[in-house]
Short mmCIF file of N, CA and C in Angstrom, two decimals:
data_model
loop_
_atom_site.label_atom_id
_atom_site.label_comp_id
_atom_site.label_asym_id
_atom_site.label_seq_id
_atom_site.Cartn_x
_atom_site.Cartn_y
_atom_site.Cartn_z
N MET A 13 91.77 101.85 -20.21
CA MET A 13 90.88 101.93 -21.35
C MET A 13 89.80 103.00 -21.12
N ARG A 14 89.42 103.18 -19.86
CA ARG A 14 88.44 104.24 -19.58
C ARG A 14 89.06 105.62 -19.82
N ALA A 15 90.32 105.78 -19.41
CA ALA A 15 90.99 107.06 -19.55
C ALA A 15 91.28 107.41 -21.00
N ASN A 16 91.54 106.40 -21.81
CA ASN A 16 91.85 106.65 -23.21
C ASN A 16 91.25 105.53 -24.07
N PRO A 17 89.97 105.65 -24.41
CA PRO A 17 89.29 104.60 -25.17
C PRO A 17 89.94 104.27 -26.50
N LYS A 18 90.70 105.20 -27.07
CA LYS A 18 91.36 104.93 -28.34
C LYS A 18 92.41 103.83 -28.21
N LEU A 19 92.84 103.57 -26.98
CA LEU A 19 93.82 102.50 -26.75
C LEU A 19 93.15 101.15 -26.52
N GLY A 20 91.85 101.10 -26.64
CA GLY A 20 91.10 99.89 -26.37
C GLY A 20 91.04 98.89 -27.51
N ASN A 21 92.12 98.76 -28.26
CA ASN A 21 92.17 97.76 -29.32
C ASN A 21 92.50 96.41 -28.70
N VAL A 22 91.61 95.46 -28.91
CA VAL A 22 91.73 94.16 -28.28
C VAL A 22 91.72 93.09 -29.37
N GLY A 23 92.74 92.24 -29.39
CA GLY A 23 92.84 91.22 -30.42
C GLY A 23 92.35 89.88 -29.96
N SER A 24 91.90 89.08 -30.92
CA SER A 24 91.52 87.70 -30.66
C SER A 24 91.90 86.86 -31.87
N PRO A 25 91.95 85.54 -31.68
CA PRO A 25 92.28 84.67 -32.81
C PRO A 25 91.11 84.45 -33.77
N GLY A 26 90.03 85.17 -33.59
CA GLY A 26 88.93 85.06 -34.53
C GLY A 26 87.58 85.42 -33.93
N VAL A 27 86.67 85.86 -34.76
CA VAL A 27 85.31 86.20 -34.34
C VAL A 27 84.63 84.95 -33.78
N GLY A 28 84.06 85.08 -32.61
CA GLY A 28 83.33 83.99 -32.00
C GLY A 28 84.20 82.98 -31.28
N SER A 29 85.51 83.19 -31.26
CA SER A 29 86.41 82.28 -30.55
C SER A 29 86.20 82.48 -29.04
N MET A 30 86.65 81.52 -28.26
CA MET A 30 86.52 81.65 -26.81
C MET A 30 87.19 82.93 -26.30
N PRO A 31 88.39 83.27 -26.78
CA PRO A 31 88.97 84.54 -26.32
C PRO A 31 88.10 85.75 -26.65
N HIS A 32 87.48 85.76 -27.83
CA HIS A 32 86.61 86.87 -28.20
C HIS A 32 85.41 86.93 -27.25
N LEU A 33 84.82 85.79 -26.94
CA LEU A 33 83.67 85.77 -26.06
C LEU A 33 84.05 86.23 -24.64
N LEU A 34 85.20 85.79 -24.17
CA LEU A 34 85.65 86.21 -22.84
C LEU A 34 85.87 87.72 -22.81
N GLN A 35 86.47 88.26 -23.86
CA GLN A 35 86.66 89.71 -23.92
C GLN A 35 85.33 90.44 -23.89
N ALA A 36 84.38 89.96 -24.65
CA ALA A 36 83.06 90.61 -24.69
C ALA A 36 82.44 90.62 -23.29
N MET A 37 82.55 89.51 -22.57
CA MET A 37 82.01 89.45 -21.22
C MET A 37 82.76 90.40 -20.27
N LEU A 38 84.09 90.39 -20.35
CA LEU A 38 84.90 91.22 -19.47
C LEU A 38 84.58 92.70 -19.66
N PHE A 39 84.61 93.16 -20.89
CA PHE A 39 84.43 94.58 -21.12
C PHE A 39 82.98 95.02 -20.91
N ARG A 40 82.03 94.12 -21.10
CA ARG A 40 80.65 94.43 -20.74
C ARG A 40 80.55 94.60 -19.22
N ASP A 41 81.11 93.65 -18.46
CA ASP A 41 81.04 93.72 -17.00
C ASP A 41 81.83 94.90 -16.45
N ALA A 42 82.94 95.25 -17.09
CA ALA A 42 83.77 96.37 -16.65
C ALA A 42 83.24 97.71 -17.14
N ASP A 43 82.27 97.67 -18.05
CA ASP A 43 81.66 98.87 -18.62
C ASP A 43 82.70 99.78 -19.28
N VAL A 44 83.50 99.16 -20.17
CA VAL A 44 84.48 99.93 -20.93
C VAL A 44 84.23 99.75 -22.42
N THR A 45 84.66 100.75 -23.18
CA THR A 45 84.55 100.72 -24.62
C THR A 45 85.79 100.03 -25.18
N TRP A 46 85.58 99.20 -26.17
CA TRP A 46 86.71 98.48 -26.75
C TRP A 46 86.46 98.24 -28.23
N GLN A 47 87.52 97.98 -28.94
CA GLN A 47 87.45 97.70 -30.37
C GLN A 47 88.05 96.33 -30.61
N HIS A 48 87.23 95.41 -31.08
CA HIS A 48 87.70 94.05 -31.34
C HIS A 48 88.40 93.99 -32.69
N ILE A 49 89.56 93.36 -32.70
CA ILE A 49 90.28 93.13 -33.95
C ILE A 49 90.53 91.63 -34.05
N ALA A 50 89.93 91.01 -35.05
CA ALA A 50 90.08 89.57 -35.25
C ALA A 50 91.29 89.28 -36.12
N TYR A 51 92.09 88.34 -35.66
CA TYR A 51 93.25 87.88 -36.43
C TYR A 51 92.98 86.45 -36.88
N SER A 52 93.83 85.94 -37.71
CA SER A 52 93.69 84.56 -38.21
C SER A 52 94.52 83.63 -37.35
N GLY A 53 94.08 83.43 -36.10
CA GLY A 53 94.77 82.52 -35.21
C GLY A 53 95.51 83.23 -34.10
N GLY A 54 96.02 82.42 -33.17
CA GLY A 54 96.70 82.94 -31.99
C GLY A 54 98.04 83.59 -32.29
N ALA A 55 98.85 82.99 -33.16
CA ALA A 55 100.20 83.52 -33.42
C ALA A 55 100.17 84.95 -33.94
N PRO A 56 99.35 85.27 -34.94
CA PRO A 56 99.32 86.67 -35.40
C PRO A 56 98.81 87.63 -34.32
N THR A 57 97.96 87.14 -33.43
CA THR A 57 97.46 87.98 -32.34
C THR A 57 98.58 88.31 -31.36
N VAL A 58 99.41 87.32 -31.05
CA VAL A 58 100.55 87.54 -30.16
C VAL A 58 101.52 88.53 -30.80
N VAL A 59 101.78 88.36 -32.08
CA VAL A 59 102.69 89.28 -32.79
C VAL A 59 102.14 90.71 -32.71
N ALA A 60 100.83 90.87 -32.87
CA ALA A 60 100.23 92.20 -32.80
C ALA A 60 100.38 92.80 -31.40
N LEU A 61 100.23 91.98 -30.36
CA LEU A 61 100.41 92.49 -29.00
C LEU A 61 101.86 92.89 -28.76
N LEU A 62 102.79 92.02 -29.12
CA LEU A 62 104.20 92.32 -28.90
C LEU A 62 104.66 93.52 -29.73
N GLY A 63 104.00 93.76 -30.86
CA GLY A 63 104.32 94.92 -31.70
C GLY A 63 103.51 96.15 -31.36
N ALA A 64 102.76 96.11 -30.25
CA ALA A 64 101.96 97.24 -29.76
C ALA A 64 100.87 97.68 -30.74
N GLN A 65 100.41 96.78 -31.59
CA GLN A 65 99.29 97.10 -32.48
C GLN A 65 97.95 96.93 -31.77
N ILE A 66 97.95 96.11 -30.72
CA ILE A 66 96.78 95.94 -29.86
C ILE A 66 97.25 96.08 -28.42
N ALA A 67 96.31 96.42 -27.54
CA ALA A 67 96.67 96.62 -26.14
C ALA A 67 96.48 95.37 -25.30
N ILE A 68 95.53 94.54 -25.67
CA ILE A 68 95.13 93.41 -24.85
C ILE A 68 94.80 92.22 -25.74
N LEU A 69 95.06 91.04 -25.22
CA LEU A 69 94.56 89.83 -25.87
C LEU A 69 94.27 88.80 -24.80
N VAL A 70 93.47 87.84 -25.16
CA VAL A 70 93.16 86.69 -24.31
C VAL A 70 93.50 85.46 -25.12
N LEU A 71 94.37 84.64 -24.57
CA LEU A 71 94.75 83.38 -25.23
C LEU A 71 95.09 82.34 -24.18
N PRO A 72 95.12 81.08 -24.56
CA PRO A 72 95.52 80.04 -23.60
C PRO A 72 96.92 80.30 -23.04
N GLU A 73 97.09 79.91 -21.80
CA GLU A 73 98.35 80.16 -21.09
C GLU A 73 99.58 79.66 -21.81
N ALA A 74 99.49 78.48 -22.37
CA ALA A 74 100.68 77.88 -23.00
C ALA A 74 101.18 78.73 -24.16
N VAL A 75 100.27 79.40 -24.85
CA VAL A 75 100.65 80.23 -25.99
C VAL A 75 101.46 81.45 -25.52
N LEU A 76 101.17 81.89 -24.30
CA LEU A 76 101.79 83.12 -23.79
C LEU A 76 102.96 82.87 -22.85
N ALA A 77 103.15 81.65 -22.40
CA ALA A 77 104.12 81.35 -21.34
C ALA A 77 105.54 81.80 -21.68
N GLN A 78 106.01 81.51 -22.87
CA GLN A 78 107.40 81.88 -23.20
C GLN A 78 107.57 83.39 -23.25
N HIS A 79 106.60 84.11 -23.73
CA HIS A 79 106.68 85.58 -23.80
C HIS A 79 106.60 86.19 -22.40
N ARG A 80 105.80 85.58 -21.56
CA ARG A 80 105.72 86.04 -20.16
C ARG A 80 107.06 85.80 -19.47
N ALA A 81 107.63 84.62 -19.64
CA ALA A 81 108.91 84.29 -19.01
C ALA A 81 110.02 85.23 -19.47
N ALA A 82 109.94 85.67 -20.72
CA ALA A 82 110.96 86.58 -21.26
C ALA A 82 110.69 88.04 -20.90
N GLY A 83 109.57 88.30 -20.21
CA GLY A 83 109.27 89.67 -19.80
C GLY A 83 108.66 90.53 -20.89
N ARG A 84 108.21 89.91 -21.98
CA ARG A 84 107.64 90.68 -23.10
C ARG A 84 106.17 91.04 -22.91
N LEU A 85 105.50 90.36 -21.97
CA LEU A 85 104.11 90.68 -21.70
C LEU A 85 103.78 90.33 -20.26
N ARG A 86 102.70 90.92 -19.77
CA ARG A 86 102.21 90.63 -18.43
C ARG A 86 100.87 89.94 -18.53
N VAL A 87 100.69 88.93 -17.71
CA VAL A 87 99.39 88.25 -17.62
C VAL A 87 98.66 88.87 -16.44
N LEU A 88 97.49 89.44 -16.70
CA LEU A 88 96.75 90.16 -15.67
C LEU A 88 95.73 89.29 -14.95
N ALA A 89 95.25 88.24 -15.62
CA ALA A 89 94.23 87.38 -15.00
C ALA A 89 94.11 86.09 -15.78
N THR A 90 93.61 85.09 -15.09
CA THR A 90 93.25 83.83 -15.76
C THR A 90 91.74 83.66 -15.62
N SER A 91 91.16 82.77 -16.39
CA SER A 91 89.70 82.71 -16.46
C SER A 91 89.06 81.53 -15.74
N GLY A 92 89.82 80.77 -14.99
CA GLY A 92 89.22 79.68 -14.23
C GLY A 92 88.56 80.18 -12.96
N ALA A 93 87.88 79.30 -12.26
CA ALA A 93 87.25 79.67 -11.00
C ALA A 93 88.29 79.98 -9.93
N GLN A 94 89.44 79.32 -10.02
CA GLN A 94 90.56 79.63 -9.13
C GLN A 94 91.82 79.80 -9.96
N ARG A 95 92.90 80.08 -9.32
CA ARG A 95 94.15 80.31 -10.04
C ARG A 95 94.56 79.07 -10.82
N SER A 96 95.18 79.32 -11.94
CA SER A 96 95.66 78.23 -12.79
C SER A 96 96.83 77.53 -12.12
N ARG A 97 96.88 76.24 -12.25
CA ARG A 97 98.02 75.51 -11.69
C ARG A 97 99.29 75.78 -12.49
N PHE A 98 99.15 76.38 -13.67
CA PHE A 98 100.29 76.71 -14.50
C PHE A 98 100.82 78.13 -14.25
N MET A 99 99.98 78.97 -13.64
CA MET A 99 100.38 80.36 -13.32
C MET A 99 99.81 80.72 -11.96
N THR A 100 100.34 80.11 -10.92
CA THR A 100 99.77 80.27 -9.58
C THR A 100 99.92 81.69 -9.03
N ASP A 101 100.81 82.48 -9.59
CA ASP A 101 101.00 83.85 -9.12
C ASP A 101 100.05 84.85 -9.77
N VAL A 102 99.23 84.38 -10.70
CA VAL A 102 98.31 85.28 -11.42
C VAL A 102 96.89 85.06 -10.89
N PRO A 103 96.24 86.12 -10.39
CA PRO A 103 94.87 85.96 -9.90
C PRO A 103 93.88 85.72 -11.04
N SER A 104 92.80 85.07 -10.71
CA SER A 104 91.75 84.85 -11.71
C SER A 104 90.85 86.09 -11.79
N PHE A 105 90.10 86.18 -12.88
CA PHE A 105 89.10 87.25 -12.97
C PHE A 105 88.13 87.13 -11.80
N PHE A 106 87.74 85.90 -11.47
CA PHE A 106 86.82 85.64 -10.38
C PHE A 106 87.34 86.25 -9.08
N GLU A 107 88.62 86.03 -8.78
CA GLU A 107 89.24 86.60 -7.58
C GLU A 107 89.20 88.12 -7.60
N GLN A 108 89.26 88.70 -8.79
CA GLN A 108 89.31 90.15 -8.92
C GLN A 108 87.91 90.78 -8.99
N GLY A 109 86.89 89.98 -8.70
CA GLY A 109 85.54 90.51 -8.62
C GLY A 109 84.67 90.30 -9.84
N TYR A 110 85.20 89.70 -10.89
CA TYR A 110 84.41 89.44 -12.09
C TYR A 110 83.85 88.02 -12.01
N ARG A 111 82.77 87.89 -11.29
CA ARG A 111 82.20 86.57 -10.97
C ARG A 111 81.65 85.82 -12.18
N ASN A 112 81.31 86.53 -13.24
CA ASN A 112 80.77 85.88 -14.44
C ASN A 112 81.87 85.37 -15.38
N LEU A 113 83.10 85.72 -15.11
CA LEU A 113 84.19 85.39 -16.04
C LEU A 113 84.92 84.11 -15.64
N VAL A 114 84.15 83.06 -15.53
CA VAL A 114 84.74 81.75 -15.28
C VAL A 114 84.55 80.96 -16.57
N MET A 115 85.66 80.75 -17.23
CA MET A 115 85.62 80.08 -18.53
C MET A 115 86.89 79.26 -18.68
N GLN A 116 86.71 78.05 -19.14
CA GLN A 116 87.87 77.24 -19.48
C GLN A 116 87.61 76.60 -20.82
N GLU A 117 88.55 76.78 -21.70
CA GLU A 117 88.44 76.19 -23.03
C GLU A 117 88.59 74.68 -22.91
N TRP A 118 87.83 73.97 -23.70
CA TRP A 118 87.92 72.52 -23.67
C TRP A 118 87.80 71.99 -25.08
N PHE A 119 88.24 70.78 -25.24
CA PHE A 119 88.22 70.13 -26.54
C PHE A 119 87.50 68.80 -26.41
N ALA A 120 86.88 68.37 -27.47
CA ALA A 120 86.17 67.09 -27.47
C ALA A 120 86.34 66.42 -28.83
N ILE A 121 86.05 65.16 -28.85
CA ILE A 121 86.11 64.40 -30.10
C ILE A 121 84.67 64.14 -30.53
N PHE A 122 84.38 64.49 -31.78
CA PHE A 122 83.04 64.33 -32.33
C PHE A 122 83.08 63.38 -33.51
N VAL A 123 81.98 62.71 -33.74
CA VAL A 123 81.83 61.84 -34.91
C VAL A 123 80.49 62.14 -35.57
N SER A 124 80.33 61.65 -36.76
CA SER A 124 79.08 61.83 -37.49
C SER A 124 77.92 61.20 -36.73
N ALA A 125 76.76 61.80 -36.85
CA ALA A 125 75.56 61.26 -36.21
C ALA A 125 75.19 59.89 -36.76
N ARG A 126 75.73 59.52 -37.89
CA ARG A 126 75.43 58.22 -38.50
C ARG A 126 76.26 57.07 -37.95
N VAL A 127 77.24 57.39 -37.08
CA VAL A 127 78.07 56.33 -36.51
C VAL A 127 77.23 55.52 -35.53
N PRO A 128 77.26 54.18 -35.62
CA PRO A 128 76.47 53.34 -34.71
C PRO A 128 76.88 53.53 -33.25
N ALA A 129 75.90 53.41 -32.35
CA ALA A 129 76.13 53.62 -30.92
C ALA A 129 77.24 52.73 -30.37
N ALA A 130 77.32 51.49 -30.83
CA ALA A 130 78.36 50.57 -30.34
C ALA A 130 79.75 51.09 -30.69
N MET A 131 79.91 51.66 -31.86
CA MET A 131 81.21 52.21 -32.25
C MET A 131 81.55 53.46 -31.43
N ILE A 132 80.54 54.25 -31.15
CA ILE A 132 80.76 55.45 -30.34
C ILE A 132 81.21 55.04 -28.94
N GLU A 133 80.56 54.06 -28.38
CA GLU A 133 80.93 53.60 -27.03
C GLU A 133 82.35 53.03 -27.02
N SER A 134 82.68 52.28 -28.04
CA SER A 134 84.04 51.72 -28.14
C SER A 134 85.08 52.84 -28.26
N ALA A 135 84.79 53.82 -29.08
CA ALA A 135 85.71 54.95 -29.24
C ALA A 135 85.84 55.73 -27.94
N ALA A 136 84.74 55.93 -27.23
CA ALA A 136 84.77 56.66 -25.96
C ALA A 136 85.65 55.93 -24.95
N GLN A 137 85.55 54.62 -24.90
CA GLN A 137 86.39 53.84 -23.99
C GLN A 137 87.86 53.96 -24.37
N ALA A 138 88.16 53.94 -25.66
CA ALA A 138 89.55 54.08 -26.12
C ALA A 138 90.11 55.45 -25.73
N VAL A 139 89.30 56.49 -25.87
CA VAL A 139 89.73 57.84 -25.49
C VAL A 139 89.98 57.89 -23.98
N GLN A 140 89.09 57.30 -23.19
CA GLN A 140 89.28 57.29 -21.74
C GLN A 140 90.59 56.60 -21.36
N GLN A 141 90.90 55.51 -22.03
CA GLN A 141 92.16 54.80 -21.76
C GLN A 141 93.36 55.66 -22.15
N ALA A 142 93.27 56.31 -23.29
CA ALA A 142 94.38 57.16 -23.75
C ALA A 142 94.61 58.33 -22.81
N VAL A 143 93.53 58.97 -22.37
CA VAL A 143 93.63 60.13 -21.49
C VAL A 143 94.22 59.75 -20.13
N ALA A 144 94.12 58.50 -19.76
CA ALA A 144 94.67 58.03 -18.48
C ALA A 144 96.17 57.74 -18.57
N ARG A 145 96.74 57.71 -19.77
CA ARG A 145 98.16 57.38 -19.93
C ARG A 145 99.02 58.56 -19.45
N PRO A 146 100.00 58.27 -18.59
CA PRO A 146 100.84 59.35 -18.03
C PRO A 146 101.56 60.18 -19.09
N GLU A 147 101.99 59.55 -20.18
CA GLU A 147 102.71 60.33 -21.19
C GLU A 147 101.79 61.33 -21.90
N LEU A 148 100.52 60.98 -22.07
CA LEU A 148 99.57 61.93 -22.67
C LEU A 148 99.25 63.05 -21.67
N VAL A 149 99.07 62.67 -20.42
CA VAL A 149 98.81 63.69 -19.39
C VAL A 149 99.96 64.69 -19.35
N ALA A 150 101.20 64.19 -19.40
CA ALA A 150 102.38 65.06 -19.37
C ALA A 150 102.47 65.93 -20.62
N ALA A 151 102.21 65.35 -21.77
CA ALA A 151 102.27 66.11 -23.02
C ALA A 151 101.23 67.22 -23.03
N LEU A 152 100.03 66.92 -22.57
CA LEU A 152 99.00 67.96 -22.52
C LEU A 152 99.36 69.04 -21.51
N ALA A 153 99.93 68.65 -20.37
CA ALA A 153 100.34 69.63 -19.37
C ALA A 153 101.41 70.56 -19.93
N ASP A 154 102.29 70.04 -20.77
CA ASP A 154 103.31 70.89 -21.41
C ASP A 154 102.67 71.95 -22.30
N SER A 155 101.47 71.67 -22.75
CA SER A 155 100.73 72.63 -23.58
C SER A 155 99.74 73.45 -22.77
N GLY A 156 99.81 73.33 -21.44
CA GLY A 156 98.91 74.10 -20.58
C GLY A 156 97.52 73.52 -20.49
N MET A 157 97.37 72.23 -20.76
CA MET A 157 96.06 71.60 -20.72
C MET A 157 96.03 70.50 -19.66
N ILE A 158 94.84 70.23 -19.18
CA ILE A 158 94.62 69.18 -18.20
C ILE A 158 93.81 68.08 -18.87
N ALA A 159 94.32 66.86 -18.81
CA ALA A 159 93.64 65.72 -19.45
C ALA A 159 92.45 65.28 -18.60
N VAL A 160 91.29 65.26 -19.22
CA VAL A 160 90.06 64.83 -18.55
C VAL A 160 89.26 64.04 -19.57
N SER A 161 88.67 62.95 -19.13
CA SER A 161 87.79 62.21 -20.03
C SER A 161 86.38 62.22 -19.45
N SER A 162 85.43 61.89 -20.28
CA SER A 162 84.05 61.79 -19.83
C SER A 162 83.35 60.75 -20.70
N THR A 163 82.06 60.84 -20.76
CA THR A 163 81.27 59.92 -21.58
C THR A 163 80.52 60.74 -22.62
N PRO A 164 80.01 60.09 -23.66
CA PRO A 164 79.21 60.83 -24.63
C PRO A 164 78.02 61.55 -23.98
N ALA A 165 77.38 60.94 -22.99
CA ALA A 165 76.23 61.57 -22.34
C ALA A 165 76.65 62.81 -21.55
N VAL A 166 77.79 62.73 -20.85
CA VAL A 166 78.28 63.88 -20.09
C VAL A 166 78.66 65.01 -21.04
N LEU A 167 79.29 64.68 -22.16
CA LEU A 167 79.64 65.69 -23.15
C LEU A 167 78.39 66.36 -23.71
N ALA A 168 77.37 65.58 -24.03
CA ALA A 168 76.13 66.15 -24.56
C ALA A 168 75.50 67.10 -23.55
N ALA A 169 75.51 66.73 -22.28
CA ALA A 169 74.96 67.59 -21.23
C ALA A 169 75.77 68.87 -21.10
N ARG A 170 77.09 68.76 -21.23
CA ARG A 170 77.94 69.96 -21.12
C ARG A 170 77.66 70.92 -22.28
N ILE A 171 77.52 70.38 -23.47
CA ILE A 171 77.24 71.22 -24.63
C ILE A 171 75.92 71.96 -24.44
N THR A 172 74.90 71.26 -23.98
CA THR A 172 73.59 71.88 -23.74
C THR A 172 73.69 72.98 -22.69
N ALA A 173 74.41 72.71 -21.61
CA ALA A 173 74.57 73.71 -20.54
C ALA A 173 75.32 74.93 -21.06
N GLU A 174 76.37 74.71 -21.85
CA GLU A 174 77.14 75.85 -22.36
C GLU A 174 76.34 76.66 -23.38
N GLN A 175 75.49 76.00 -24.15
CA GLN A 175 74.65 76.75 -25.09
C GLN A 175 73.74 77.71 -24.34
N ARG A 176 73.23 77.28 -23.20
CA ARG A 176 72.36 78.16 -22.40
C ARG A 176 73.12 79.39 -21.91
N ILE A 177 74.40 79.25 -21.67
CA ILE A 177 75.22 80.37 -21.21
C ILE A 177 75.59 81.28 -22.38
N TRP A 178 76.10 80.68 -23.46
CA TRP A 178 76.72 81.47 -24.52
C TRP A 178 75.75 82.09 -25.51
N GLU A 179 74.67 81.42 -25.83
CA GLU A 179 73.76 81.97 -26.84
C GLU A 179 73.24 83.37 -26.46
N PRO A 180 72.74 83.57 -25.25
CA PRO A 180 72.27 84.93 -24.90
C PRO A 180 73.40 85.97 -24.90
N MET A 181 74.58 85.57 -24.43
CA MET A 181 75.70 86.50 -24.38
C MET A 181 76.13 86.88 -25.79
N ILE A 182 76.18 85.92 -26.69
CA ILE A 182 76.57 86.20 -28.07
C ILE A 182 75.57 87.15 -28.72
N ARG A 183 74.29 86.90 -28.49
CA ARG A 183 73.26 87.79 -29.04
C ARG A 183 73.39 89.20 -28.46
N ALA A 184 73.54 89.28 -27.14
CA ALA A 184 73.63 90.59 -26.49
C ALA A 184 74.86 91.38 -26.95
N ALA A 185 75.96 90.67 -27.20
CA ALA A 185 77.18 91.34 -27.65
C ALA A 185 77.16 91.64 -29.15
N GLY A 186 76.17 91.12 -29.86
CA GLY A 186 76.09 91.36 -31.30
C GLY A 186 77.16 90.67 -32.10
N ILE A 187 77.67 89.56 -31.59
CA ILE A 187 78.74 88.83 -32.30
C ILE A 187 78.12 88.01 -33.42
N ARG A 188 78.66 88.21 -34.63
CA ARG A 188 78.18 87.49 -35.79
C ARG A 188 79.38 86.95 -36.56
N SER A 189 79.22 85.81 -37.18
CA SER A 189 80.31 85.27 -37.97
C SER A 189 80.54 86.16 -39.18
N GLU A 190 81.77 86.18 -39.63
CA GLU A 190 82.11 87.05 -40.76
C GLU A 190 82.36 86.21 -42.00
#
């Protein structure tokens, strides 16, 4: 991308998505010029990469696994602190010297603020039980995800911690919703 900035077209599944934020961090740290192209989801982004309309994309491993196995694309790095258990042969950004690029996408279950605390606690316990079921763990692993449960308090603390990380980066990168 340094040698030919015109080839720096980078796709993501949308403005402000985790892949977009990771790209912004990577190219800021690498000090390269890039052009972000937002698509409507992961599938159109993959199609654009395979059709050579973009040079790079960042997406969850499971979305890319079949294309990687078929030799249609190369995975250059993963974004965890260490190598992914799903792609052990691929080094992480962290291993490659990009110490700020430790990011893992996660999902949570949210409810309205008007839901009574007792119902929230009951729902949290039900989710913890479900996440412990081997068939759910296996199904999530097939999608490249690791089943983890927590508590509402731990989730709230994680959200607060991540806001401290992402808000300044989003402002510095000039990312705005469209």
